[in-house]
């Protein structure tokens, strides 16, 4: 059985999240959706900034 084993650079993901926040902070974002894949980490970090 194979499992996904992604190593995540937490500092980079935090900066990605901050960038998403800066781009969309004036849009009234209340929800962040992602596909169950490698998008979960940046989505979580973006949500932290919102």
PDB file of C-alpha atoms in Angstrom:
ATOM      1  CA  UNK A   1       0.000   0.000   0.000  1.00  0.00           C
ATOM      2  CA  UNK A   2       1.358   3.414  -0.939  1.00  0.00           C
ATOM      3  CA  UNK A   3       0.792   6.558   1.065  1.00  0.00           C
ATOM      4  CA  UNK A   4       1.478  10.135   0.064  1.00  0.00           C
ATOM      5  CA  UNK A   5       4.486  11.431   1.917  1.00  0.00           C
ATOM      6  CA  UNK A   6       4.835  15.136   1.274  1.00  0.00           C
ATOM      7  CA  UNK A   7       7.486  17.050   3.115  1.00  0.00           C
ATOM      8  CA  UNK A   8       6.234  20.580   3.654  1.00  0.00           C
ATOM      9  CA  UNK A   9       8.301  23.727   4.043  1.00  0.00           C
ATOM     10  CA  UNK A  10       6.209  25.456   6.719  1.00  0.00           C
ATOM     11  CA  UNK A  11       7.847  28.862   6.230  1.00  0.00           C
ATOM     12  CA  UNK A  12       7.218  28.737   2.488  1.00  0.00           C
ATOM     13  CA  UNK A  13       3.592  27.650   3.001  1.00  0.00           C
ATOM     14  CA  UNK A  14       3.131  30.528   5.453  1.00  0.00           C
ATOM     15  CA  UNK A  15       4.398  32.972   2.824  1.00  0.00           C
ATOM     16  CA  UNK A  16       2.096  31.409   0.217  1.00  0.00           C
ATOM     17  CA  UNK A  17      -0.812  31.856   2.633  1.00  0.00           C
ATOM     18  CA  UNK A  18       0.190  35.449   3.318  1.00  0.00           C
ATOM     19  CA  UNK A  19       0.370  36.116  -0.428  1.00  0.00           C
ATOM     20  CA  UNK A  20      -3.129  34.725  -0.978  1.00  0.00           C
ATOM     21  CA  UNK A  21      -4.355  36.911   1.890  1.00  0.00           C
ATOM     22  CA  UNK A  22      -2.724  40.034   0.453  1.00  0.00           C
ATOM     23  CA  UNK A  23      -4.244  39.347  -2.979  1.00  0.00           C
ATOM     24  CA  UNK A  24      -7.784  38.712  -1.717  1.00  0.00           C
ATOM     25  CA  UNK A  25      -8.101  40.521   1.653  1.00  0.00           C
ATOM     26  CA  UNK A  26     -10.539  43.091   0.247  1.00  0.00           C
ATOM     27  CA  UNK A  27     -12.840  40.502  -1.370  1.00  0.00           C
ATOM     28  CA  UNK A  28     -14.825  39.451   1.714  1.00  0.00           C
ATOM     29  CA  UNK A  29     -13.482  35.883   1.720  1.00  0.00           C
ATOM     30  CA  UNK A  30     -15.247  33.684   4.287  1.00  0.00           C
ATOM     31  CA  UNK A  31     -14.405  30.189   3.007  1.00  0.00           C
ATOM     32  CA  UNK A  32     -11.389  28.542   1.414  1.00  0.00           C
ATOM     33  CA  UNK A  33     -11.920  25.349  -0.580  1.00  0.00           C
ATOM     34  CA  UNK A  34      -9.311  22.980  -1.941  1.00  0.00           C
ATOM     35  CA  UNK A  35      -9.081  19.637  -3.643  1.00  0.00           C
ATOM     36  CA  UNK A  36      -7.914  16.767  -1.441  1.00  0.00           C
ATOM     37  CA  UNK A  37      -4.360  16.851  -2.746  1.00  0.00           C
ATOM     38  CA  UNK A  38      -1.293  19.012  -2.379  1.00  0.00           C
ATOM     39  CA  UNK A  39      -3.447  22.143  -2.066  1.00  0.00           C
ATOM     40  CA  UNK A  40      -4.397  21.445   1.532  1.00  0.00           C
ATOM     41  CA  UNK A  41      -1.253  22.937   3.114  1.00  0.00           C
ATOM     42  CA  UNK A  42      -1.421  26.305   1.311  1.00  0.00           C
ATOM     43  CA  UNK A  43      -5.187  26.485   1.914  1.00  0.00           C
ATOM     44  CA  UNK A  44      -4.723  25.982   5.649  1.00  0.00           C
ATOM     45  CA  UNK A  45      -2.040  28.648   5.803  1.00  0.00           C
ATOM     46  CA  UNK A  46      -4.169  31.080   3.779  1.00  0.00           C
ATOM     47  CA  UNK A  47      -7.066  30.440   6.164  1.00  0.00           C
ATOM     48  CA  UNK A  48      -4.838  31.302   9.124  1.00  0.00           C
ATOM     49  CA  UNK A  49      -4.250  34.758   7.657  1.00  0.00           C
ATOM     50  CA  UNK A  50      -7.939  35.364   7.031  1.00  0.00           C
TER      51      UNK A  50
END
